[in-house]
Amino acid sequence: MLNGFTIFMLAVVVVGLPVVLGIGSEVFKRWLDHKERMASALNAQAAEKAAQYAAHTERLEQRVRVLERIATDRGADLADEIARLDQRPLN
């Protein structure tokens, strides 16, 4: 009672489905690998930016400490402190 269409559909399911699923799983694996590499690259870039911001913040905090000391110090070396502050690079 098996006609030609039934045999064809059975062959598609038995042979075609595993092939399609195998190819699909390989494509999915490659896509996941690509996503992981992109995430790693973005994380590295974000970490580098965070380190740059932290270093910049530290330099600014040092300048603020100097300015606070200058503002509260009425000593004779006020002009020297201002001159040293002007010589420091901001970036």
JSON list of N, CA and C in Angstrom, two decimals, residues 66-74 78:
[
{"chain": "A", "resi": 66, "resn": "VAL", "atom": "N", "xyz": [45.46, 69.85, 44.61]},
{"chain": "A", "resi": 66, "resn": "VAL", "atom": "CA", "xyz": [46.42, 70.96, 44.59]},
{"chain": "A", "resi": 66, "resn": "VAL", "atom": "C", "xyz": [45.68, 72.29, 44.74]},
{"chain": "A", "resi": 67, "resn": "LEU", "atom": "N", "xyz": [44.58, 72.43, 44.03]},
{"chain": "A", "resi": 67, "resn": "LEU", "atom": "CA", "xyz": [43.82, 73.67, 44.12]},
{"chain": "A", "resi": 67, "resn": "LEU", "atom": "C", "xyz": [43.26, 73.88, 45.53]},
{"chain": "A", "resi": 68, "resn": "GLU", "atom": "N", "xyz": [42.81, 72.81, 46.16]},
{"chain": "A", "resi": 68, "resn": "GLU", "atom": "CA", "xyz": [42.31, 72.93, 47.54]},
{"chain": "A", "resi": 68, "resn": "GLU", "atom": "C", "xyz": [43.44, 73.35, 48.47]},
{"chain": "A", "resi": 69, "resn": "ARG", "atom": "N", "xyz": [44.61, 72.76, 48.28]},
{"chain": "A", "resi": 69, "resn": "ARG", "atom": "CA", "xyz": [45.74, 73.12, 49.12]},
{"chain": "A", "resi": 69, "resn": "ARG", "atom": "C", "xyz": [46.15, 74.57, 48.89]},
{"chain": "A", "resi": 70, "resn": "ILE", "atom": "N", "xyz": [46.12, 74.99, 47.61]},
{"chain": "A", "resi": 70, "resn": "ILE", "atom": "CA", "xyz": [46.46, 76.38, 47.29]},
{"chain": "A", "resi": 70, "resn": "ILE", "atom": "C", "xyz": [45.45, 77.33, 47.93]},
{"chain": "A", "resi": 71, "resn": "ALA", "atom": "N", "xyz": [44.17, 76.96, 47.84]},
{"chain": "A", "resi": 71, "resn": "ALA", "atom": "CA", "xyz": [43.12, 77.83, 48.37]},
{"chain": "A", "resi": 71, "resn": "ALA", "atom": "C", "xyz": [43.19, 77.95, 49.89]},
{"chain": "A", "resi": 72, "resn": "THR", "atom": "N", "xyz": [43.61, 76.90, 50.56]},
{"chain": "A", "resi": 72, "resn": "THR", "atom": "CA", "xyz": [43.66, 76.93, 52.03]},
{"chain": "A", "resi": 72, "resn": "THR", "atom": "C", "xyz": [45.02, 77.34, 52.56]},
{"chain": "A", "resi": 73, "resn": "ASP", "atom": "N", "xyz": [46.05, 77.31, 51.73]},
{"chain": "A", "resi": 73, "resn": "ASP", "atom": "CA", "xyz": [47.40, 77.65, 52.18]},
{"chain": "A", "resi": 73, "resn": "ASP", "atom": "C", "xyz": [47.67, 79.13, 51.88]},
{"chain": "A", "resi": 74, "resn": "ARG", "atom": "N", "xyz": [47.99, 79.89, 52.91]},
{"chain": "A", "resi": 74, "resn": "ARG", "atom": "CA", "xyz": [48.31, 81.31, 52.74]},
{"chain": "A", "resi": 74, "resn": "ARG", "atom": "C", "xyz": [49.82, 81.53, 52.79]},
{"chain": "A", "resi": 78, "resn": "LEU", "atom": "N", "xyz": [52.77, 80.33, 47.21]},
{"chain": "A", "resi": 78, "resn": "LEU", "atom": "CA", "xyz": [51.54, 80.28, 46.43]},
{"chain": "A", "resi": 78, "resn": "LEU", "atom": "C", "xyz": [51.82, 80.46, 44.94]}
]
